[in-house]
Amino acid sequence: MTQGEAALQVHSSTTEKLLDLRDAAARVHLGSLPEVPSLNDVPCLSANLPRHVIPGLELHLSTHGAVAAQPPVRIEDIVERPGALHLRWTKVDEDYPVDEYVVQCSEMLDGQQVQGSVGDNVSILYRGPKCEFTAVRLVCGTRYSFRAGIRCSENDVDDDATVWSVPQVGSTSLPSHEWSVGHLGFTLNRQRDMALRNAITDASVLYSRSASYHCGQSIAFRVECAGQSCRMDSIGLCMELLPDTKTLRRCGALCIGSSGAVFVNGKEMTNQLPPLAAGMTVTFETEPVLGHGGDFRLRVSVACGEREVVSDWPLQQPQLKLFFGCSFLHAGWELLVF
């Protein structure tokens, strides 16, 4: 309020103070909201102007922004995943134009916003047309502040002009998934959540460090880089570790091949998903169900892009914790699990 009053008291034609006031919004911390003043403290400006002046004045004011009753976008859900948070947002104002959505994240310490300028502690996680995104490689137990924004070329007057939602805070209590170490055919990153198929000839399956997948949750694999496809390539879930096996296309496993084919206990399903390519994400979701005769099985949804394949996976015994794994014959495949 004080900065706004100072800007209005400048008796000159310059708009520098007003521009500084507008740009200050870009430097506000994600967890900060303006104080709502009482009605008596709200200023009111009334003036009688010649009719021919009004169009030019409206045009000039419109270049500095607009006032809305609510943000045009709202974060609906923040769902925890192992070492990650899945965000979903909706556009509240259907009439508001949008070129792309933007999601920002800022780490919080002890319930407070991390101090520093916006360039130091806020990162852009996502730009694009979708209304959901998974923030990965988060520290377990750390609180993060998120806000979603709308960018529209016809409304934006500069690169920083984005209409933001009210910030929402989330954290994950689930430890990150990790690949097992020591496989000669794969190179892991420091966090052990990304595996790169190297040029060594060992083409056996790379498994998870432990049975860290719990039924009822979702697990996702993002293809960071794609190599040459092979019929025996596989990404999926399995009941047990079988060393020296070349693929997950076997009994006791459910997987997707690099061609998009889905296999349950080694049998290829009729429906297929798109062939895997760089930038694509494959998501597995499971739900325990009782089959005919009381046998235990998992209803598994495998989604990639806009398509989904749902299959029942019969298991030899009830099992609610599973391993995950991958296998690629050729080098160049890089896979992130979350």
Short mmCIF file of N, CA and C in Angstrom, two decimals, residues 206-315:
data_model
loop_
_atom_site.label_atom_id
_atom_site.label_comp_id
_atom_site.label_asym_id
_atom_site.label_seq_id
_atom_site.Cartn_x
_atom_site.Cartn_y
_atom_site.Cartn_z
N LEU A 206 17.85 -55.00 -15.31
CA LEU A 206 18.23 -54.17 -14.17
C LEU A 206 17.01 -54.07 -13.25
N TYR A 207 17.17 -54.48 -11.99
CA TYR A 207 16.06 -54.49 -11.05
C TYR A 207 16.15 -53.31 -10.07
N SER A 208 15.07 -53.12 -9.32
CA SER A 208 15.07 -52.13 -8.26
C SER A 208 15.90 -52.61 -7.08
N ARG A 209 16.32 -51.65 -6.25
CA ARG A 209 17.15 -52.00 -5.09
C ARG A 209 16.37 -52.86 -4.10
N SER A 210 15.05 -52.63 -4.03
CA SER A 210 14.20 -53.41 -3.12
C SER A 210 12.79 -53.46 -3.70
N ALA A 211 11.92 -54.20 -3.03
CA ALA A 211 10.51 -54.25 -3.45
C ALA A 211 9.81 -53.01 -2.92
N SER A 212 10.11 -51.88 -3.53
CA SER A 212 9.64 -50.59 -3.02
C SER A 212 8.30 -50.16 -3.59
N TYR A 213 7.79 -50.90 -4.58
CA TYR A 213 6.49 -50.54 -5.13
C TYR A 213 5.39 -51.20 -4.31
N HIS A 214 4.44 -50.39 -3.81
CA HIS A 214 3.31 -50.88 -3.03
C HIS A 214 2.06 -50.87 -3.90
N CYS A 215 1.35 -51.98 -3.92
CA CYS A 215 0.12 -52.05 -4.72
C CYS A 215 -0.88 -51.00 -4.25
N GLY A 216 -1.57 -50.44 -5.19
CA GLY A 216 -2.48 -49.34 -4.92
C GLY A 216 -1.88 -47.99 -5.23
N GLN A 217 -0.56 -47.91 -5.34
CA GLN A 217 0.11 -46.68 -5.73
C GLN A 217 0.33 -46.66 -7.24
N SER A 218 0.94 -45.60 -7.71
CA SER A 218 1.34 -45.53 -9.11
C SER A 218 2.85 -45.37 -9.18
N ILE A 219 3.44 -45.89 -10.23
CA ILE A 219 4.87 -45.75 -10.48
C ILE A 219 5.04 -45.37 -11.94
N ALA A 220 5.96 -44.46 -12.20
CA ALA A 220 6.13 -43.94 -13.56
C ALA A 220 7.58 -44.04 -13.99
N PHE A 221 7.77 -44.25 -15.29
CA PHE A 221 9.09 -44.32 -15.91
C PHE A 221 9.10 -43.32 -17.07
N ARG A 222 10.01 -42.38 -17.01
CA ARG A 222 10.11 -41.39 -18.08
C ARG A 222 11.35 -41.68 -18.93
N VAL A 223 11.13 -41.79 -20.24
CA VAL A 223 12.22 -42.07 -21.17
C VAL A 223 12.94 -40.76 -21.45
N GLU A 224 14.11 -40.58 -20.87
CA GLU A 224 14.90 -39.36 -21.09
C GLU A 224 15.60 -39.40 -22.45
N CYS A 225 16.12 -40.57 -22.81
CA CYS A 225 16.74 -40.77 -24.12
C CYS A 225 16.33 -42.14 -24.63
N ALA A 226 16.16 -42.26 -25.93
CA ALA A 226 15.74 -43.52 -26.53
C ALA A 226 16.83 -44.05 -27.46
N GLY A 227 17.11 -45.34 -27.36
CA GLY A 227 18.05 -45.99 -28.26
C GLY A 227 17.32 -46.81 -29.30
N GLN A 228 18.04 -47.70 -29.92
CA GLN A 228 17.42 -48.57 -30.93
C GLN A 228 16.51 -49.59 -30.26
N SER A 229 15.34 -49.80 -30.84
CA SER A 229 14.35 -50.70 -30.26
C SER A 229 14.70 -52.16 -30.55
N CYS A 230 14.31 -53.03 -29.61
CA CYS A 230 14.51 -54.47 -29.77
C CYS A 230 13.29 -55.19 -29.23
N ARG A 231 12.98 -56.34 -29.79
CA ARG A 231 11.79 -57.09 -29.42
C ARG A 231 11.80 -57.51 -27.95
N MET A 232 12.97 -57.71 -27.34
CA MET A 232 13.06 -58.20 -25.97
C MET A 232 13.15 -57.07 -24.95
N ASP A 233 13.15 -55.81 -25.37
CA ASP A 233 13.19 -54.69 -24.42
C ASP A 233 11.96 -54.74 -23.52
N SER A 234 12.11 -54.27 -22.27
CA SER A 234 10.98 -54.34 -21.34
C SER A 234 11.14 -53.34 -20.21
N ILE A 235 10.00 -52.83 -19.72
CA ILE A 235 9.92 -52.00 -18.53
C ILE A 235 8.69 -52.46 -17.77
N GLY A 236 8.83 -52.76 -16.46
CA GLY A 236 7.64 -53.20 -15.76
C GLY A 236 7.86 -53.62 -14.33
N LEU A 237 6.90 -54.41 -13.82
CA LEU A 237 6.86 -54.86 -12.44
C LEU A 237 7.04 -56.38 -12.39
N CYS A 238 7.58 -56.88 -11.28
CA CYS A 238 7.77 -58.32 -11.16
C CYS A 238 7.68 -58.73 -9.70
N MET A 239 7.36 -60.01 -9.47
CA MET A 239 7.21 -60.53 -8.12
C MET A 239 8.54 -60.82 -7.45
N GLU A 240 9.52 -61.27 -8.22
CA GLU A 240 10.79 -61.67 -7.64
C GLU A 240 11.94 -61.35 -8.59
N LEU A 241 13.14 -61.35 -8.04
CA LEU A 241 14.33 -61.10 -8.83
C LEU A 241 14.85 -62.40 -9.41
N LEU A 242 15.05 -62.42 -10.72
CA LEU A 242 15.64 -63.58 -11.39
C LEU A 242 16.91 -63.11 -12.09
N PRO A 243 18.07 -63.29 -11.47
CA PRO A 243 19.33 -62.81 -12.05
C PRO A 243 19.60 -63.45 -13.42
N ASP A 244 20.25 -62.68 -14.26
CA ASP A 244 20.72 -63.13 -15.58
C ASP A 244 19.59 -63.32 -16.59
N THR A 245 18.34 -62.99 -16.23
CA THR A 245 17.28 -63.03 -17.24
C THR A 245 17.42 -61.82 -18.17
N LYS A 246 17.04 -61.99 -19.43
CA LYS A 246 17.25 -60.96 -20.44
C LYS A 246 16.05 -60.03 -20.63
N THR A 247 14.90 -60.39 -20.06
CA THR A 247 13.70 -59.58 -20.28
C THR A 247 12.69 -59.85 -19.17
N LEU A 248 11.72 -58.94 -19.01
CA LEU A 248 10.62 -59.13 -18.08
C LEU A 248 9.42 -59.80 -18.76
N ARG A 249 9.58 -60.20 -19.99
CA ARG A 249 8.52 -60.94 -20.68
C ARG A 249 8.55 -62.39 -20.21
N ARG A 250 8.11 -62.61 -18.98
CA ARG A 250 8.19 -63.94 -18.37
C ARG A 250 7.08 -64.08 -17.35
N CYS A 251 6.93 -65.26 -16.81
CA CYS A 251 5.95 -65.53 -15.76
C CYS A 251 6.35 -64.77 -14.49
N GLY A 252 5.36 -64.20 -13.82
CA GLY A 252 5.63 -63.44 -12.61
C GLY A 252 5.98 -62.00 -12.86
N ALA A 253 5.73 -61.49 -14.08
CA ALA A 253 6.05 -60.11 -14.41
C ALA A 253 5.00 -59.54 -15.35
N LEU A 254 4.85 -58.23 -15.30
CA LEU A 254 3.99 -57.49 -16.24
C LEU A 254 4.81 -56.32 -16.77
N CYS A 255 4.86 -56.16 -18.08
CA CYS A 255 5.76 -55.17 -18.64
C CYS A 255 5.24 -54.62 -19.97
N ILE A 256 5.87 -53.56 -20.41
CA ILE A 256 5.65 -52.98 -21.72
C ILE A 256 6.97 -53.04 -22.48
N GLY A 257 6.91 -53.41 -23.76
CA GLY A 257 8.10 -53.42 -24.59
C GLY A 257 8.32 -52.06 -25.24
N SER A 258 9.49 -51.86 -25.81
CA SER A 258 9.78 -50.58 -26.46
C SER A 258 8.91 -50.36 -27.69
N SER A 259 8.27 -51.42 -28.20
CA SER A 259 7.35 -51.30 -29.33
C SER A 259 5.96 -50.84 -28.90
N GLY A 260 5.69 -50.84 -27.59
CA GLY A 260 4.37 -50.49 -27.08
C GLY A 260 3.52 -51.69 -26.72
N ALA A 261 3.99 -52.90 -27.00
CA ALA A 261 3.24 -54.11 -26.65
C ALA A 261 3.29 -54.34 -25.14
N VAL A 262 2.17 -54.83 -24.59
CA VAL A 262 2.05 -55.10 -23.15
C VAL A 262 2.02 -56.61 -22.94
N PHE A 263 2.80 -57.09 -21.96
CA PHE A 263 2.90 -58.52 -21.69
C PHE A 263 2.52 -58.80 -20.24
N VAL A 264 1.67 -59.81 -20.03
CA VAL A 264 1.26 -60.25 -18.70
C VAL A 264 1.67 -61.71 -18.55
N ASN A 265 2.57 -61.98 -17.60
CA ASN A 265 3.11 -63.34 -17.42
C ASN A 265 3.65 -63.92 -18.73
N GLY A 266 4.28 -63.07 -19.54
CA GLY A 266 4.88 -63.49 -20.79
C GLY A 266 3.95 -63.52 -21.98
N LYS A 267 2.65 -63.32 -21.76
CA LYS A 267 1.67 -63.38 -22.85
C LYS A 267 1.36 -61.97 -23.34
N GLU A 268 1.43 -61.77 -24.66
CA GLU A 268 1.19 -60.45 -25.24
C GLU A 268 -0.31 -60.15 -25.26
N MET A 269 -0.66 -58.93 -24.81
CA MET A 269 -2.04 -58.50 -24.82
C MET A 269 -2.43 -57.99 -26.21
N THR A 270 -3.73 -58.00 -26.47
CA THR A 270 -4.22 -57.56 -27.78
C THR A 270 -4.01 -56.07 -27.99
N ASN A 271 -4.38 -55.27 -26.99
CA ASN A 271 -4.24 -53.81 -27.11
C ASN A 271 -2.78 -53.41 -26.88
N GLN A 272 -2.37 -52.38 -27.60
CA GLN A 272 -1.00 -51.90 -27.51
C GLN A 272 -0.98 -50.41 -27.22
N LEU A 273 0.17 -49.96 -26.73
CA LEU A 273 0.44 -48.55 -26.48
C LEU A 273 1.39 -48.04 -27.55
N PRO A 274 1.57 -46.72 -27.65
CA PRO A 274 2.50 -46.18 -28.66
C PRO A 274 3.93 -46.65 -28.40
N PRO A 275 4.74 -46.78 -29.45
CA PRO A 275 6.16 -47.12 -29.26
C PRO A 275 6.85 -46.08 -28.39
N LEU A 276 7.77 -46.53 -27.56
CA LEU A 276 8.46 -45.63 -26.64
C LEU A 276 9.41 -44.71 -27.40
N ALA A 277 9.43 -43.46 -26.96
CA ALA A 277 10.30 -42.45 -27.56
C ALA A 277 10.75 -41.50 -26.47
N ALA A 278 11.77 -40.72 -26.74
CA ALA A 278 12.30 -39.77 -25.76
C ALA A 278 11.21 -38.78 -25.35
N GLY A 279 11.11 -38.54 -24.04
CA GLY A 279 10.13 -37.62 -23.50
C GLY A 279 8.82 -38.27 -23.08
N MET A 280 8.61 -39.53 -23.43
CA MET A 280 7.37 -40.22 -23.07
C MET A 280 7.46 -40.77 -21.65
N THR A 281 6.31 -40.84 -20.98
CA THR A 281 6.21 -41.39 -19.62
C THR A 281 5.25 -42.56 -19.61
N VAL A 282 5.68 -43.68 -19.02
CA VAL A 282 4.84 -44.86 -18.86
C VAL A 282 4.48 -44.97 -17.38
N THR A 283 3.18 -45.06 -17.09
CA THR A 283 2.69 -45.10 -15.71
C THR A 283 1.97 -46.41 -15.45
N PHE A 284 2.33 -47.07 -14.34
CA PHE A 284 1.67 -48.30 -13.90
C PHE A 284 0.87 -48.00 -12.64
N GLU A 285 -0.39 -48.42 -12.62
CA GLU A 285 -1.23 -48.34 -11.43
C GLU A 285 -1.88 -49.70 -11.20
N THR A 286 -1.94 -50.13 -9.94
CA THR A 286 -2.45 -51.46 -9.63
C THR A 286 -3.55 -51.38 -8.58
N GLU A 287 -4.42 -52.38 -8.60
CA GLU A 287 -5.49 -52.50 -7.62
C GLU A 287 -5.74 -53.99 -7.36
N PRO A 288 -5.62 -54.45 -6.11
CA PRO A 288 -5.86 -55.87 -5.81
C PRO A 288 -7.34 -56.23 -6.03
N VAL A 289 -7.59 -57.36 -6.68
CA VAL A 289 -8.95 -57.85 -6.90
C VAL A 289 -8.94 -59.36 -6.70
N LEU A 290 -10.12 -59.91 -6.41
CA LEU A 290 -10.28 -61.35 -6.30
C LEU A 290 -10.83 -61.89 -7.61
N GLY A 291 -10.13 -62.87 -8.18
CA GLY A 291 -10.57 -63.45 -9.43
C GLY A 291 -11.56 -64.58 -9.22
N HIS A 292 -11.87 -65.28 -10.28
CA HIS A 292 -12.78 -66.42 -10.20
C HIS A 292 -12.15 -67.53 -9.37
N GLY A 293 -12.93 -68.08 -8.45
CA GLY A 293 -12.41 -69.14 -7.60
C GLY A 293 -11.60 -68.63 -6.43
N GLY A 294 -11.59 -67.29 -6.21
CA GLY A 294 -10.89 -66.72 -5.08
C GLY A 294 -9.41 -66.53 -5.29
N ASP A 295 -8.89 -66.71 -6.52
CA ASP A 295 -7.46 -66.51 -6.77
C ASP A 295 -7.14 -65.02 -6.71
N PHE A 296 -5.90 -64.72 -6.32
CA PHE A 296 -5.47 -63.33 -6.14
C PHE A 296 -4.89 -62.81 -7.45
N ARG A 297 -5.28 -61.58 -7.78
CA ARG A 297 -4.75 -60.95 -8.99
C ARG A 297 -4.73 -59.44 -8.80
N LEU A 298 -3.96 -58.80 -9.66
CA LEU A 298 -3.88 -57.33 -9.67
C LEU A 298 -4.48 -56.81 -10.96
N ARG A 299 -5.33 -55.82 -10.81
CA ARG A 299 -5.82 -55.11 -12.00
C ARG A 299 -4.83 -53.98 -12.28
N VAL A 300 -4.15 -54.07 -13.40
CA VAL A 300 -3.05 -53.15 -13.71
C VAL A 300 -3.44 -52.27 -14.87
N SER A 301 -3.25 -50.96 -14.68
CA SER A 301 -3.44 -49.99 -15.74
C SER A 301 -2.06 -49.49 -16.18
N VAL A 302 -1.78 -49.63 -17.47
CA VAL A 302 -0.53 -49.15 -18.05
C VAL A 302 -0.88 -48.03 -19.01
N ALA A 303 -0.42 -46.82 -18.72
CA ALA A 303 -0.77 -45.65 -19.52
C ALA A 303 0.47 -45.04 -20.13
N CYS A 304 0.33 -44.59 -21.37
CA CYS A 304 1.43 -43.92 -22.07
C CYS A 304 0.80 -42.94 -23.05
N GLY A 305 1.16 -41.67 -22.92
CA GLY A 305 0.53 -40.65 -23.76
C GLY A 305 -0.95 -40.54 -23.42
N GLU A 306 -1.80 -40.57 -24.43
CA GLU A 306 -3.23 -40.48 -24.23
C GLU A 306 -3.91 -41.85 -24.21
N ARG A 307 -3.13 -42.92 -24.25
CA ARG A 307 -3.71 -44.26 -24.33
C ARG A 307 -3.44 -45.04 -23.05
N GLU A 308 -4.30 -46.05 -22.81
CA GLU A 308 -4.22 -46.85 -21.59
C GLU A 308 -4.65 -48.28 -21.89
N VAL A 309 -3.93 -49.23 -21.28
CA VAL A 309 -4.27 -50.65 -21.38
C VAL A 309 -4.50 -51.16 -19.97
N VAL A 310 -5.65 -51.80 -19.73
CA VAL A 310 -6.00 -52.36 -18.42
C VAL A 310 -6.04 -53.88 -18.54
N SER A 311 -5.32 -54.58 -17.66
CA SER A 311 -5.25 -56.04 -17.69
C SER A 311 -5.31 -56.58 -16.28
N ASP A 312 -5.81 -57.80 -16.12
CA ASP A 312 -5.76 -58.52 -14.86
C ASP A 312 -4.52 -59.40 -14.85
N TRP A 313 -3.74 -59.29 -13.80
CA TRP A 313 -2.49 -60.01 -13.67
C TRP A 313 -2.63 -61.08 -12.57
N PRO A 314 -2.83 -62.34 -12.93
CA PRO A 314 -2.95 -63.40 -11.92
C PRO A 314 -1.59 -63.63 -11.26
N LEU A 315 -1.61 -63.71 -9.93
CA LEU A 315 -0.39 -63.96 -9.17
C LEU A 315 -0.50 -65.30 -8.47
#
